[in-house]
PDB file of C-alpha atoms in Angstrom:
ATOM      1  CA  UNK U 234       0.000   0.000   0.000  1.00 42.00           C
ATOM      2  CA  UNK U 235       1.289   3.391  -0.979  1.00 57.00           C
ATOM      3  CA  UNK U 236       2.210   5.886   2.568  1.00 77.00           C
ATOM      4  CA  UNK U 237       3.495   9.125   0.441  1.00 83.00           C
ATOM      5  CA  UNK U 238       0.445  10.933   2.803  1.00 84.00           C
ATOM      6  CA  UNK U 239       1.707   9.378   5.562  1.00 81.00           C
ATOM      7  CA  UNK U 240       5.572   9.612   4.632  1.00 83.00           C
ATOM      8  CA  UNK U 241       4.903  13.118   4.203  1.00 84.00           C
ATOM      9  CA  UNK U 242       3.607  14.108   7.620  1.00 84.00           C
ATOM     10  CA  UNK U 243       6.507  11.896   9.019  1.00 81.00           C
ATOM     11  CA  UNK U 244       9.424  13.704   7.409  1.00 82.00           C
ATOM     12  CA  UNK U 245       7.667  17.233   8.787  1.00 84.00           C
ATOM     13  CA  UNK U 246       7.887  15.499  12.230  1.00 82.00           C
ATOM     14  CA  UNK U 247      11.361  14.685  12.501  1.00 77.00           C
ATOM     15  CA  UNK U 248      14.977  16.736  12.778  1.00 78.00           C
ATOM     16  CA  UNK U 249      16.528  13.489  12.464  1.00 82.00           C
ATOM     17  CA  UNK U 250      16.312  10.423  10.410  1.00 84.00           C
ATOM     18  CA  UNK U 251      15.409   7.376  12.427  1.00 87.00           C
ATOM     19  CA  UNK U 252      18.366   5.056  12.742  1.00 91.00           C
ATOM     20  CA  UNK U 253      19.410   3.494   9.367  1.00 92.00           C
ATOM     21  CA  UNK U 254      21.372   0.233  10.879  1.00 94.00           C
ATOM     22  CA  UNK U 255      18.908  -2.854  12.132  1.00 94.00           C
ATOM     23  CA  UNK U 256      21.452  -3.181  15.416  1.00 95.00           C
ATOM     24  CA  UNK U 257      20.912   0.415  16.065  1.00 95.00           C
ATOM     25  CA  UNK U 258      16.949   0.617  15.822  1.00 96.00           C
ATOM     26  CA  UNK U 259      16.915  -2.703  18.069  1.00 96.00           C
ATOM     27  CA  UNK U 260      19.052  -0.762  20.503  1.00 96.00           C
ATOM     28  CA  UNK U 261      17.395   2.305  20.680  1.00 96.00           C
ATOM     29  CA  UNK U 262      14.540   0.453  21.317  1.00 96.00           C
ATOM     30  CA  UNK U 263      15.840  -1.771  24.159  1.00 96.00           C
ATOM     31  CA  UNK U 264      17.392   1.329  26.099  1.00 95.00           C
ATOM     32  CA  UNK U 265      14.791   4.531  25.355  1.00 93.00           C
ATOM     33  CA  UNK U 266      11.751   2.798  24.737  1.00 94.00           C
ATOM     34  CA  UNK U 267      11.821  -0.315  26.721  1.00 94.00           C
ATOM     35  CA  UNK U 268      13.915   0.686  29.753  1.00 94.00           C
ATOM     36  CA  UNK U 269      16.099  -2.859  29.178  1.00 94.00           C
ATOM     37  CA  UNK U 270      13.028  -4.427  30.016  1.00 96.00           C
ATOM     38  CA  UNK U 271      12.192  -7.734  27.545  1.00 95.00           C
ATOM     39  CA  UNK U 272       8.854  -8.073  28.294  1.00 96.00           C
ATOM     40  CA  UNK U 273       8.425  -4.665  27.348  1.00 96.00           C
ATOM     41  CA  UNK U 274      10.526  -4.702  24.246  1.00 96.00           C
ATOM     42  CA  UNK U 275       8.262  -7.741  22.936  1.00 96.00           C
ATOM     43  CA  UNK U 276       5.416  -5.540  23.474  1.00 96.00           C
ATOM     44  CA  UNK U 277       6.423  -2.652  22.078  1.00 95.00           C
ATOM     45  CA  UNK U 278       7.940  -4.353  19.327  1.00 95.00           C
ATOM     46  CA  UNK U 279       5.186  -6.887  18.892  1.00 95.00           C
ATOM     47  CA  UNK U 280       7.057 -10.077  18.689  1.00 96.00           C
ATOM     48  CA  UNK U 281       7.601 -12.977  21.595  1.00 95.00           C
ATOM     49  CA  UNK U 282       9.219 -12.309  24.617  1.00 96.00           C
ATOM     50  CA  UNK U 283      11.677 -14.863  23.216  1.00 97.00           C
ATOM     51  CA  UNK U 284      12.350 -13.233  20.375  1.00 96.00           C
ATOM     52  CA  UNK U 285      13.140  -9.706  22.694  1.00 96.00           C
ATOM     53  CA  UNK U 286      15.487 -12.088  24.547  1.00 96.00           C
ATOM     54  CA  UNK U 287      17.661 -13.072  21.400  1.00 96.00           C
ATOM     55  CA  UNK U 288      17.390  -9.153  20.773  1.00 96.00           C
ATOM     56  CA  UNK U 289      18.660  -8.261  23.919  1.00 95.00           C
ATOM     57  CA  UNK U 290      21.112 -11.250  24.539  1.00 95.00           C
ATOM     58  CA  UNK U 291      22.812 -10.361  20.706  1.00 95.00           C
ATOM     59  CA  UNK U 292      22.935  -6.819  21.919  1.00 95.00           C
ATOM     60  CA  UNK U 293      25.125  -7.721  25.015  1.00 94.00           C
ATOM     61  CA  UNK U 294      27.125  -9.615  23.379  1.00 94.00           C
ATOM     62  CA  UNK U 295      27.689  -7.134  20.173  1.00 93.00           C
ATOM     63  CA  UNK U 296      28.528  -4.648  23.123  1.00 91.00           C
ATOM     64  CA  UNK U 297      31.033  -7.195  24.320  1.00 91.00           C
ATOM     65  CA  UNK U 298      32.528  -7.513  21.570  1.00 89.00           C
ATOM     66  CA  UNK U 299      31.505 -11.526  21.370  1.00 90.00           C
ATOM     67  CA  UNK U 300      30.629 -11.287  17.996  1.00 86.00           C
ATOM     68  CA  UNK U 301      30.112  -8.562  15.151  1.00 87.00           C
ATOM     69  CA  UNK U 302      27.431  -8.195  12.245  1.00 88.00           C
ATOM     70  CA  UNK U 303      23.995  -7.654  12.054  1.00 89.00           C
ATOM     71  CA  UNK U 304      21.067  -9.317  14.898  1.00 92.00           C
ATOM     72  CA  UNK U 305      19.857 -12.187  13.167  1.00 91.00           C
ATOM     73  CA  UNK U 306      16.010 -10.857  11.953  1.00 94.00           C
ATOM     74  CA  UNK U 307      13.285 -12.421   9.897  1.00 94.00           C
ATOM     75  CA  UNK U 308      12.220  -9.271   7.457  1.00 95.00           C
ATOM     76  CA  UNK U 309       9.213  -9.339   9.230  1.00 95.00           C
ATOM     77  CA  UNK U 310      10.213  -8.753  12.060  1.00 96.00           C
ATOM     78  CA  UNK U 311      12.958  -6.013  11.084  1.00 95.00           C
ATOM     79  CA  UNK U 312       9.780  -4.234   9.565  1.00 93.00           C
ATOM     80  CA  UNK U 313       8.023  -4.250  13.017  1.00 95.00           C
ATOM     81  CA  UNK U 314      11.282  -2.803  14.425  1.00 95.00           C
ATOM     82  CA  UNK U 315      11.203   0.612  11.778  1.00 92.00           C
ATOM     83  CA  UNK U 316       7.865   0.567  12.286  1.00 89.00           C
ATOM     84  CA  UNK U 317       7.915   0.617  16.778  1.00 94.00           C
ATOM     85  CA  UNK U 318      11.078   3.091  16.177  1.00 93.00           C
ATOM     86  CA  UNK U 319       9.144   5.524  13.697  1.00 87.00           C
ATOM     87  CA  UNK U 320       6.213   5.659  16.125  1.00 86.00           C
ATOM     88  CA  UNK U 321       8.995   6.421  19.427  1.00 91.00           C
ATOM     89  CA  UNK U 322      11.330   8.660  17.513  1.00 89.00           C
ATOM     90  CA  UNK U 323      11.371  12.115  18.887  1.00 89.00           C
ATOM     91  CA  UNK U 324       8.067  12.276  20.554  1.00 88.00           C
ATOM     92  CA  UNK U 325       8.452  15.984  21.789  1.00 88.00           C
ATOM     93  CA  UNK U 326       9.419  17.482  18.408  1.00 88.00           C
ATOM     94  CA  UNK U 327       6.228  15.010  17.084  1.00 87.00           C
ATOM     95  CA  UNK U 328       4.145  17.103  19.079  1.00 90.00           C
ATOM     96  CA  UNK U 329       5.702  20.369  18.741  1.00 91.00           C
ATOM     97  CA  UNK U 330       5.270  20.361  14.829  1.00 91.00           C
ATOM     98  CA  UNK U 331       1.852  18.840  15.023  1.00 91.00           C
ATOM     99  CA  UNK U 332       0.796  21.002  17.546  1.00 93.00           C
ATOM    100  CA  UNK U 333       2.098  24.008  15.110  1.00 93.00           C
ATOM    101  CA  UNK U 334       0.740  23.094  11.768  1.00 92.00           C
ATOM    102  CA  UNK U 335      -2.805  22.512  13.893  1.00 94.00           C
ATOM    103  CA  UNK U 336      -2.769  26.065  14.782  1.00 95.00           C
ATOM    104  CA  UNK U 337      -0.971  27.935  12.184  1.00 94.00           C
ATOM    105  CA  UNK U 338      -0.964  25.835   8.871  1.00 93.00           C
ATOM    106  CA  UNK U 339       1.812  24.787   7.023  1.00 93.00           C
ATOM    107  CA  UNK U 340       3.293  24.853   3.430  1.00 94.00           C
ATOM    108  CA  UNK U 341       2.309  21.964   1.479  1.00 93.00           C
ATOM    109  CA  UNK U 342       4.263  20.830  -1.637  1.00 93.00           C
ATOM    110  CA  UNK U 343       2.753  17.786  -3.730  1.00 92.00           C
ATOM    111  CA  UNK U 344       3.427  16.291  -6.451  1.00 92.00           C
ATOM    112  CA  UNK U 345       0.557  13.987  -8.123  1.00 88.00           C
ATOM    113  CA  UNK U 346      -2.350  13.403 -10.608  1.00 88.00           C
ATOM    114  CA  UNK U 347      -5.397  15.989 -10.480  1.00 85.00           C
ATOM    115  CA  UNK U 348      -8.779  15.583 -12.249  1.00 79.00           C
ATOM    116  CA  UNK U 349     -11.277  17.652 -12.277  1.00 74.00           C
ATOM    117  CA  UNK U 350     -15.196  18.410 -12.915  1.00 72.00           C
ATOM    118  CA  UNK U 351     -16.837  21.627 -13.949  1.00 63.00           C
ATOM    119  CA  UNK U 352     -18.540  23.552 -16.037  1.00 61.00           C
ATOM    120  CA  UNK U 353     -18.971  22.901 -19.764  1.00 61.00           C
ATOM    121  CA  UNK U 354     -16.369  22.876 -22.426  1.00 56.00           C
ATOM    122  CA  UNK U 355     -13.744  22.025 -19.634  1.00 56.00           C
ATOM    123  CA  UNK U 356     -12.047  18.880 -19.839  1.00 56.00           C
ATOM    124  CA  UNK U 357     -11.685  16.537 -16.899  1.00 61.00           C
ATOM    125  CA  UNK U 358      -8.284  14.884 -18.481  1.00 70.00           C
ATOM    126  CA  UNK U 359      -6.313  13.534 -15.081  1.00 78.00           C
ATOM    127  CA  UNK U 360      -3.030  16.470 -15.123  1.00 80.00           C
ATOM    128  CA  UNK U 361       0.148  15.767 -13.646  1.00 88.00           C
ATOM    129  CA  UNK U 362       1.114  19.015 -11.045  1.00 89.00           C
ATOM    130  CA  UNK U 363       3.226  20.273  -8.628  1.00 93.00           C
ATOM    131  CA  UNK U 364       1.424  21.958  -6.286  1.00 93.00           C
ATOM    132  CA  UNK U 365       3.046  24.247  -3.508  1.00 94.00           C
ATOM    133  CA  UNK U 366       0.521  26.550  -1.593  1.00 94.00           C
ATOM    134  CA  UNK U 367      -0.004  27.512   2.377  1.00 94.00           C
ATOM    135  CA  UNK U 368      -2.551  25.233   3.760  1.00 94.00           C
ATOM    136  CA  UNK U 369      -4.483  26.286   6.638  1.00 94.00           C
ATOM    137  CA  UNK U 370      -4.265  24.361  10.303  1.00 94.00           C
ATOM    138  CA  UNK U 371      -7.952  22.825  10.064  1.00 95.00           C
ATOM    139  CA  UNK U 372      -6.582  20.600   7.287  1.00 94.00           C
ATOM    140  CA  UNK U 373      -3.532  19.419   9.181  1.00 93.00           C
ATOM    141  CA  UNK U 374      -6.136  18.585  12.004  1.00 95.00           C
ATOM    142  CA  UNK U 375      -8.465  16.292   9.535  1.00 95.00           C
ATOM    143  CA  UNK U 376      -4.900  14.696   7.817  1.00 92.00           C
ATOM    144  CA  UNK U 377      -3.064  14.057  11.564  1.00 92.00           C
ATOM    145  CA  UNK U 378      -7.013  12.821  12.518  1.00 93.00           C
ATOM    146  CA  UNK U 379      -7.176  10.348   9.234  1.00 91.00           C
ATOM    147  CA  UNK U 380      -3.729   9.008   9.966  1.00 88.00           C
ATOM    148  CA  UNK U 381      -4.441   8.520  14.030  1.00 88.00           C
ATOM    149  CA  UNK U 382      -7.883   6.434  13.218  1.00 90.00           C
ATOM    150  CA  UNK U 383      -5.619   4.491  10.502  1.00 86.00           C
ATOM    151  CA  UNK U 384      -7.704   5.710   7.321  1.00 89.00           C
ATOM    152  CA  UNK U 385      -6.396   4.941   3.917  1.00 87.00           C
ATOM    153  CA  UNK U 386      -4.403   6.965   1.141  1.00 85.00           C
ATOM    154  CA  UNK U 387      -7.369   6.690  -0.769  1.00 88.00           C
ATOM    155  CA  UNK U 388      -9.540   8.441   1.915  1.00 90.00           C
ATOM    156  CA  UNK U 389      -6.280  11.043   3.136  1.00 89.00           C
ATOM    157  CA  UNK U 390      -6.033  11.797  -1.077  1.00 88.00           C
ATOM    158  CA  UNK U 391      -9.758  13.030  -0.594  1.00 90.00           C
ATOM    159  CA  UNK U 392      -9.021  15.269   2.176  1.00 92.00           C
ATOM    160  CA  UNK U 393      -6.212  16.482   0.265  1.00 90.00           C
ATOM    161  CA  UNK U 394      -7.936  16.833  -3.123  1.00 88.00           C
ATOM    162  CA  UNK U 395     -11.070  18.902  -1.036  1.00 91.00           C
ATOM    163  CA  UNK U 396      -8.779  21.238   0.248  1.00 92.00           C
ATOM    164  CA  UNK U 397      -6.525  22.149  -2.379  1.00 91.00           C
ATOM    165  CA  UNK U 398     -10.201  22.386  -4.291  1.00 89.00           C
ATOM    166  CA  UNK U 399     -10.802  25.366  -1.945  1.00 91.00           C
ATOM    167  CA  UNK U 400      -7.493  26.904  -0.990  1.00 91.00           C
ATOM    168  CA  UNK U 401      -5.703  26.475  -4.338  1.00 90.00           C
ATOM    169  CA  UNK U 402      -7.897  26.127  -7.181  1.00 85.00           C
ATOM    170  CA  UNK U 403     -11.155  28.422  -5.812  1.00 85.00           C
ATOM    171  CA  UNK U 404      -8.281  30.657  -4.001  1.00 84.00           C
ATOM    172  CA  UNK U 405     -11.176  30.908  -1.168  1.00 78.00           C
ATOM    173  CA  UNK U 406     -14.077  31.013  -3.474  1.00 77.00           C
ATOM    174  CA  UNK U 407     -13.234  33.949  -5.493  1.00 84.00           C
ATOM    175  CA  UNK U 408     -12.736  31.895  -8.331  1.00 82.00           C
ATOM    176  CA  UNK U 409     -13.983  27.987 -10.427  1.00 76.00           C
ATOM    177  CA  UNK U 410     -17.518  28.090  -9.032  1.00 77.00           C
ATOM    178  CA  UNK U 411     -18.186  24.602  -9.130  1.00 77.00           C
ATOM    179  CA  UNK U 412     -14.901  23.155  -9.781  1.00 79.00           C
ATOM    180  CA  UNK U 413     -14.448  19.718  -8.295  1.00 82.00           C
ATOM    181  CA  UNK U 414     -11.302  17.832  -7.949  1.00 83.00           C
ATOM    182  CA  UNK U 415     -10.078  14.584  -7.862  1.00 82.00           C
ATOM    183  CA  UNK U 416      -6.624  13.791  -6.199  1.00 84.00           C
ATOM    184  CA  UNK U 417      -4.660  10.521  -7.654  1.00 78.00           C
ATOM    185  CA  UNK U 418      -1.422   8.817  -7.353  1.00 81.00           C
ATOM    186  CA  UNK U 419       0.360  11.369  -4.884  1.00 86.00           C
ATOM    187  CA  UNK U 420       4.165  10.488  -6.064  1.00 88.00           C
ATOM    188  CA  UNK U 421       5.265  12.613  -2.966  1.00 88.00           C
ATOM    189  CA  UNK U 422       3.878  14.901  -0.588  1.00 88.00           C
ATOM    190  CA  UNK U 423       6.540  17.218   1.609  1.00 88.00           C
ATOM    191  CA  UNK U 424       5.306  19.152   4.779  1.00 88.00           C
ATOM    192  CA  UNK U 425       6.507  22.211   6.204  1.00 89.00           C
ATOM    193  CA  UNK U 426       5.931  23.813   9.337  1.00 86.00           C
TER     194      UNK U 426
END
């Protein structure tokens, strides 16, 4: 499933990149998250407490300097790892830029597939565009709300498509009475705060 919405919002959220190395993502979570706790590493993570064991035991022992390389990690698992990291990383600067784009809006830049529906002798041919425009905070509030009750990109491109409808292309309603517009294949999204 394609997360360029969600992607989006994430870059905005972060001053630094989450950890790129596997050993480094498992270790961040076993200190700052977990507290060096297993039971609450296999939570967190959601794998078995057994599995959080190997995790921890291969982290002592990297530490040691017993043995070098990467933990051993099904790819399912080491996608539940970015995945408990992306949702722990930087939780304070998370809120601050949410927090800030509810209130005061932020710059949107987009680049995807419009369509669009209006009056006659107008053609509704999808367009490729990128769009870069000030967006106010009520639609960071409905996007951060889609994303926290786990809606789709399909239902996130709506929101998306309905607001650039009446920010960008109606500039407020001074202009396109009637204009409608669909929003399709988002190839990237960037937010600014």
């Amino acid at each position: 499933m394609s997360r360029e919405i969600d992607e989006g919002l994430e870059r905005a959220e972060r001053t630094r990149p989450i950890p790129v190395h596997l050993n480094t993502r498992v270790k961040f979570l076993w200190e700052k998250v977990s507290k060096n706790d297993t039971k609450r590493l296999a939570q967190v993570a959601g794998v078995l407490v057994r599995t959080a064991q190997r995790w921890a035991h291969a982290l002592t022992a990297l530490a040691a300097g017993e043995v070098t390389g990467d933990i051993p990690m099904t790819k399912a698992n080491a996608a539940k790892v970015e995945q408990a990291v992306r949702s722990a990383w930087q939780p304070r600067v998370k809120q601050r830029v949410r927090r800030d784009a509810e209130q005061n809006g932020f710059m949107l830049t987009l680049s995807g597939t419009f369509g669009f529906k209006s009056a006659a002798g107008s053609t509704d041919d999808p367009r490729p565009r990128i769009i870069t425009h000030k967006m106010p905070g009520s639609v960071a509030q409905r996007l951060y709300a889609a994303r926290d009750a786990g809606e789709s990109q399909e239902e996130q491109e709506k929101i998306l498509a309905e607001a650039l409808r009446d920010e960008y292309f109606k500039d407020g309603g001074r202009r396109a009475r009637g204009l409608d517009v669909e929003l399709n294949d988002v190839a990237w999204m960037d937010v600014e705060v």
